XYZ file of C-alpha atoms in Angstrom:
432
model
C 0.000 0.000 0.000
C 1.432 3.412 -1.066
C 1.816 6.095 1.635
C 0.213 9.252 0.045
C 1.322 11.510 2.870
C 4.959 10.790 2.007
C 4.353 11.709 -1.646
C 2.565 15.041 -0.952
C 5.256 16.386 1.413
C 7.931 16.968 -1.305
C 5.323 18.594 -3.533
C 4.362 21.117 -0.831
C 8.031 21.955 -0.272
C 8.593 22.633 -3.941
C 5.544 24.914 -4.024
C 6.809 26.906 -1.071
C 10.223 27.271 -2.678
C 8.706 28.429 -5.963
C 6.467 30.977 -4.218
C 9.411 32.325 -2.211
C 11.454 32.674 -5.411
C 8.633 34.635 -7.069
C 8.407 36.971 -4.060
C 12.151 37.589 -4.174
C 11.997 38.415 -7.887
C 9.107 40.854 -7.305
C 10.952 42.473 -4.400
C 14.047 42.911 -6.544
C 12.097 44.516 -9.351
C 10.395 46.876 -6.886
C 13.737 47.870 -5.412
C 15.134 48.579 -8.847
C 12.218 50.525 -10.320
C 10.631 52.104 -7.224
C 11.055 55.942 -7.300
C 12.762 55.867 -3.922
C 15.458 53.627 -5.321
C 16.068 55.975 -8.207
C 16.267 58.800 -5.758
C 19.064 56.968 -3.948
C 21.066 56.935 -7.138
C 20.301 60.217 -8.784
C 18.888 62.684 -6.242
C 21.364 65.282 -4.969
C 22.247 65.549 -1.334
C 19.474 66.897 0.778
C 16.543 65.489 -1.269
C 13.642 63.893 0.581
C 12.265 60.795 -1.156
C 8.652 59.750 -1.239
C 9.333 57.381 1.605
C 9.813 60.435 3.808
C 13.465 59.648 4.571
C 15.669 62.719 4.357
C 18.867 62.348 2.363
C 22.098 63.486 4.001
C 23.075 67.052 3.175
C 19.607 68.715 2.827
C 19.270 71.625 5.237
C 22.308 70.387 7.067
C 25.721 71.854 7.550
C 27.074 70.276 4.382
C 24.665 72.078 1.954
C 24.913 75.843 1.341
C 21.535 77.581 1.041
C 21.285 80.163 -1.770
C 19.977 83.467 -0.405
C 19.705 87.123 -1.317
C 20.896 89.663 1.204
C 20.434 93.393 1.774
C 22.281 95.823 4.043
C 20.831 97.800 6.903
C 21.159 101.518 6.149
C 20.936 104.723 8.123
C 18.679 107.505 6.913
C 15.447 109.441 7.316
C 12.081 107.771 7.702
C 8.836 109.706 7.103
C 6.047 108.628 9.468
C 2.709 108.627 7.643
C -0.698 108.085 9.214
C -3.182 106.613 6.769
C -6.954 106.951 6.803
C -9.949 106.753 4.495
C -11.203 110.229 3.589
C -14.126 111.835 1.795
C -13.674 114.757 -0.580
C -15.906 117.634 0.498
C -16.703 120.772 -1.485
C -15.679 123.938 0.340
C -19.142 125.393 -0.434
C -22.252 123.762 -1.885
C -25.126 125.969 -3.106
C -28.632 124.878 -4.106
C -29.687 127.519 -6.615
C -33.350 128.534 -6.222
C -35.400 131.385 -7.608
C -36.293 134.272 -5.263
C -39.293 135.269 -7.374
C -42.015 133.326 -9.112
C -42.736 133.175 -12.801
C -42.102 131.326 -16.030
C -38.567 130.113 -16.685
C -37.684 131.558 -20.085
C -33.948 130.917 -20.346
C -31.212 128.550 -19.109
C -27.813 130.200 -19.527
C -25.466 127.408 -18.351
C -24.261 124.070 -19.635
C -24.519 121.154 -17.267
C -21.189 120.463 -15.592
C -19.487 123.691 -16.646
C -17.397 125.937 -14.417
C -19.092 129.240 -13.586
C -17.856 132.369 -11.839
C -19.635 134.298 -9.123
C -22.128 136.676 -10.812
C -22.505 134.680 -14.039
C -26.081 134.495 -15.375
C -27.601 131.033 -14.844
C -31.295 131.470 -15.724
C -33.938 134.074 -16.579
C -37.464 134.395 -15.190
C -40.074 136.276 -17.296
C -39.453 139.897 -16.110
C -42.477 141.701 -17.595
C -44.729 141.637 -14.548
C -41.875 142.904 -12.376
C -41.111 145.690 -14.853
C -44.737 146.803 -14.613
C -44.628 146.720 -10.824
C -41.544 148.931 -10.915
C -43.256 151.449 -13.160
C -46.240 151.628 -10.838
C -44.030 152.166 -7.806
C -42.090 154.880 -9.591
C -45.351 156.627 -10.612
C -46.668 156.655 -7.067
C -43.353 158.021 -5.859
C -43.482 160.860 -8.349
C -47.028 161.830 -7.287
C -46.127 161.988 -3.626
C -42.904 163.859 -4.362
C -45.007 166.555 -6.115
C -47.367 166.805 -3.163
C -44.434 167.072 -0.809
C -42.957 169.894 -2.837
C -46.281 171.792 -2.831
C -46.594 171.322 0.932
C -43.078 172.654 1.462
C -43.948 175.791 -0.591
C -47.067 176.338 1.537
C -45.029 176.085 4.713
C -42.633 178.767 3.541
C -45.561 181.031 2.625
C -47.313 180.465 5.960
C -44.172 181.251 7.860
C -43.979 184.684 6.191
C -47.619 185.396 6.893
C -47.268 184.225 10.484
C -44.293 186.599 10.909
C -46.602 189.423 9.770
C -49.198 188.187 12.222
C -51.585 187.573 9.310
C -52.463 183.905 10.133
C -52.901 181.854 13.236
C -50.144 179.669 14.588
C -52.353 176.601 14.115
C -52.410 177.084 10.354
C -48.619 177.102 10.200
C -48.404 174.007 12.425
C -50.852 172.122 10.212
C -48.823 172.962 7.091
C -45.584 171.785 8.693
C -47.221 168.507 9.809
C -48.460 167.949 6.265
C -44.874 168.291 4.989
C -43.692 165.618 7.440
C -46.527 163.360 6.357
C -45.577 163.660 2.686
C -41.927 163.084 3.515
C -42.871 159.764 5.161
C -45.024 158.819 2.183
C -42.194 159.566 -0.213
C -39.838 157.344 1.790
C -42.404 154.535 1.682
C -42.758 154.989 -2.069
C -38.988 154.963 -2.479
C -38.840 151.655 -0.618
C -41.501 150.226 -2.934
C -39.475 151.336 -5.938
C -36.299 149.739 -4.568
C -38.175 146.509 -3.812
C -39.589 146.437 -7.326
C -36.085 146.948 -8.747
C -34.771 144.129 -6.564
C -37.493 141.731 -7.684
C -36.767 142.662 -11.271
C -33.084 141.897 -10.689
C -34.021 138.577 -9.104
C -35.581 137.498 -12.380
C -31.984 137.163 -13.584
C -30.664 134.242 -11.499
C -26.884 134.512 -11.054
C -24.219 132.234 -9.620
C -23.529 133.172 -5.973
C -20.081 131.447 -5.929
C -17.420 130.238 -8.314
C -17.624 126.528 -8.896
C -18.929 123.702 -11.006
C -22.645 123.670 -11.791
C -24.411 120.326 -11.796
C -27.335 118.952 -13.778
C -30.317 121.263 -14.148
C -33.506 120.228 -12.384
C -36.042 122.486 -14.178
C -36.500 123.027 -17.911
C -37.419 126.155 -19.821
C -41.174 126.864 -19.870
C -41.886 125.603 -16.363
C -43.380 127.856 -13.722
C -41.155 128.289 -10.666
C -42.122 129.701 -7.294
C -40.088 131.854 -4.950
C -37.868 129.660 -2.763
C -39.337 126.539 -4.319
C -38.283 123.192 -2.856
C -37.134 122.166 -6.336
C -33.880 123.956 -7.013
C -32.657 124.885 -10.469
C -29.145 123.440 -10.070
C -26.366 122.792 -7.554
C -23.025 124.612 -7.563
C -20.042 123.102 -5.752
C -16.839 124.999 -5.077
C -13.986 122.695 -6.099
C -11.031 125.094 -5.997
C -9.896 124.831 -3.280
C -11.471 121.650 -1.950
C -11.396 119.789 1.366
C -10.914 116.177 2.404
C -12.457 115.025 5.697
C -10.928 112.050 7.524
C -10.514 110.652 11.032
C -7.549 109.436 13.062
C -7.618 107.210 16.163
C -6.979 108.975 19.431
C -3.798 106.975 20.161
C -2.090 108.683 17.200
C -3.039 112.242 18.104
C -0.095 113.223 20.317
C 2.413 113.755 17.515
C -0.109 115.336 15.129
C -1.572 117.774 17.650
C 1.844 118.799 18.968
C 3.034 119.801 15.507
C -0.320 121.342 14.527
C -0.520 123.563 17.619
C 3.112 124.572 17.104
C 2.060 126.141 13.797
C 3.629 123.552 11.494
C 1.941 122.901 8.179
C 1.483 119.132 8.051
C 1.552 117.821 4.463
C -1.360 115.623 3.410
C -1.549 113.450 0.300
C -4.719 112.148 -1.336
C -4.356 108.767 -3.081
C -6.893 106.962 -5.218
C -9.256 104.274 -3.927
C -6.739 101.531 -4.673
C -3.983 103.469 -2.864
C -1.836 103.136 -5.992
C -1.726 106.673 -7.433
C -1.261 110.007 -5.683
C -3.919 112.445 -6.884
C -3.225 115.650 -4.966
C -1.141 117.203 -2.190
C -2.343 119.670 0.406
C -1.996 120.670 4.054
C -3.868 119.929 7.255
C -6.389 122.758 7.653
C -8.522 122.167 10.744
C -9.674 119.645 13.328
C -12.819 118.971 15.308
C -13.219 120.079 18.931
C -14.068 116.673 20.418
C -13.342 112.971 20.015
C -16.157 110.722 18.863
C -16.760 108.449 21.870
C -18.342 105.719 19.724
C -15.293 105.285 17.496
C -12.467 106.835 19.517
C -11.452 109.020 16.584
C -11.003 112.720 15.903
C -12.138 114.394 12.676
C -9.691 116.387 10.556
C -9.934 118.426 7.366
C -7.190 118.947 4.832
C -7.318 121.577 2.092
C -6.144 121.044 -1.489
C -5.776 123.638 -4.267
C -7.157 121.076 -6.742
C -6.035 123.129 -9.731
C -6.172 120.099 -12.022
C -9.656 119.086 -10.768
C -8.333 115.656 -9.767
C -10.522 115.569 -6.654
C -14.295 115.432 -6.942
C -16.877 116.110 -4.214
C -18.008 112.974 -2.324
C -15.095 110.975 -3.755
C -13.463 108.425 -1.456
C -9.671 108.722 -1.209
C -6.854 107.310 0.896
C -5.285 110.022 3.040
C -1.573 109.969 3.907
C -0.769 112.468 6.653
C 2.946 113.142 7.213
C 2.963 113.258 11.000
C 6.722 113.290 11.577
C 10.137 112.514 10.037
C 12.624 110.352 11.944
C 16.268 111.255 11.361
C 19.366 109.010 11.403
C 17.508 105.762 12.064
C 18.515 102.236 10.998
C 16.334 100.846 8.210
C 16.029 97.321 6.813
C 13.719 95.934 4.116
C 10.478 94.741 5.678
C 10.771 91.473 3.742
C 13.760 90.520 5.915
C 11.801 90.794 9.173
C 10.821 87.398 10.651
C 8.357 86.616 13.441
C 8.728 83.695 15.812
C 7.780 82.435 19.249
C 10.591 84.459 20.785
C 9.671 87.674 18.998
C 10.901 89.602 15.962
C 14.241 88.686 14.405
C 16.302 88.608 11.213
C 18.897 86.240 9.835
C 22.070 88.275 10.055
C 25.187 87.275 8.161
C 27.920 85.954 10.449
C 30.867 86.421 8.120
C 30.303 85.542 4.479
C 29.171 81.918 4.713
C 26.948 81.605 7.765
C 23.958 83.283 9.392
C 22.783 83.729 12.925
C 19.433 84.631 14.412
C 19.444 88.294 15.492
C 16.555 89.466 17.753
C 15.244 92.965 16.993
C 13.223 95.789 18.481
C 11.395 97.398 15.561
C 9.438 100.625 15.129
C 7.360 102.092 12.323
C 7.246 100.650 8.833
C 5.865 101.788 5.503
C 5.511 98.369 3.910
C 8.870 98.539 2.147
C 11.208 99.478 5.024
C 11.116 99.013 8.791
C 12.767 101.116 11.487
C 15.084 99.051 13.726
C 15.388 100.489 17.222
C 17.695 97.790 18.608
C 19.598 94.829 17.193
C 21.284 96.138 14.038
C 23.615 98.893 12.953
C 24.102 100.443 9.541
C 26.111 98.092 7.325
C 24.868 94.799 8.808
C 23.719 92.406 6.130
C 20.477 90.481 6.556
C 18.852 87.723 4.528
C 16.143 89.060 2.241
C 15.080 85.907 0.363
C 15.530 82.242 1.221
C 14.750 82.558 4.933
C 12.419 79.525 5.032
C 15.434 77.195 4.638
C 17.587 78.751 7.361
C 18.296 78.172 11.018
C 20.957 79.255 13.480
C 24.399 78.649 11.961
C 23.175 77.626 8.503
C 25.691 77.820 5.665
C 24.668 80.134 2.852
C 25.614 81.108 -0.654
C 24.874 84.741 -1.549
C 23.257 85.146 -4.985
C 22.106 88.257 -6.810
C 19.099 86.968 -8.755
C 15.805 86.090 -7.078
C 15.320 83.241 -9.573
C 18.306 81.481 -8.015
C 16.649 81.407 -4.597
C 14.267 78.422 -4.089
C 11.008 79.410 -2.430
C 10.331 75.856 -1.173
C 12.724 73.157 0.046
C 12.242 71.017 -3.105
C 11.854 73.737 -5.711
C 15.492 73.401 -6.826
C 14.682 69.858 -8.023
C 11.491 70.757 -9.863
C 11.936 72.208 -13.282
C 15.637 72.860 -12.683
C 17.445 73.669 -15.968
C 20.268 71.350 -16.957
C 23.564 72.493 -15.520
C 26.604 73.015 -17.691
C 27.874 69.608 -18.763
C 24.693 67.812 -17.671
C 23.080 65.645 -20.329
C 19.471 65.863 -21.276
C 18.877 62.395 -19.846
C 20.337 63.378 -16.506
C 18.218 66.542 -16.403
C 15.136 64.524 -17.233
C 16.001 62.059 -14.503
C 16.287 64.828 -11.947
C 12.941 66.197 -13.103
C 11.348 62.798 -12.661
C 12.799 62.369 -9.184
C 11.442 65.715 -8.019
C 7.974 65.104 -9.421
């Protein structure tokens, strides 16, 4: 009888050996073609493979980090306070008619500049001319009566001196003269009023400025002091800009303002990209707004080129002070960490060290350094994300030579001199 268990044992062993051989072959192929294995061969020192294992040399003391540097300089630093402002016309006039009647003429073009006294519109003057004639006629009648009464008084005085008339007759004649004199004055006032109303039929510009769109057309009846005005005139030369500043910035501004200094003010466009006009601080409010903690200011601009328009929003730059002989560094070099503000300062030509700072004002491009640097110190401007205390560096002049991420120098890197196209392609594949 054949023992089947003895026959199946060698077969199972051969199967296990064959399976193990297949696994070894697969493992060898994976080792050869896996991207991590290629990285071991071709990636430069410092590259991190997809396995997450860092290669020797990256970020360590053996690899120099390319950086751009800039020197700290000593100079003047203008301190600007910025705020959102509203352009305000120095004077705004709603032009209305002082007399009623039919509008027979519009003498201005919408949007044009007018001078004080220029004719804007004409009301039908005929009824006011007639009223003037009537007032003048009444005045002439009463002037004649006054003259006759004055002649009678002179005659009565002679007769009274001769004792030919009673004293009462003379007194009555003199009283009549006074009565006519009062009447003549009343008539003269009526004449002047009629002349004034006639003049009011010619509506003139009360100020120099820009006239807006007309609100009433020719042929319409207008009333005296009607709620509907004919047009609006805004004085744009000069013009004001109203803005507010927080109360914690007032000390410097108020000290210079009360000392009689003219503080320059610049008006920039809504995007804060283009300066539109320059002027001076003109006035300030007499109390702080308790709801916002701000104080209102007004700056005045000549606005000769009409760059500023009433109700326009602008960015206000108020030159509050100028700091002299201060140390300045580019703001891009300033770093912020758990221990405070610092820069990477060059320690010699090949290394950097962390330099803590005490900083002051900045304008976006430059920052005032109160403590930590002196003029001439060089600080790292670009490439700071790859640095630490004591890192080795290589100073370059072109921003394109400074990687912005730890692996950027492997991605899309152009072939170096003497490097073949295949090698460059391999490096590109490793970094991808």
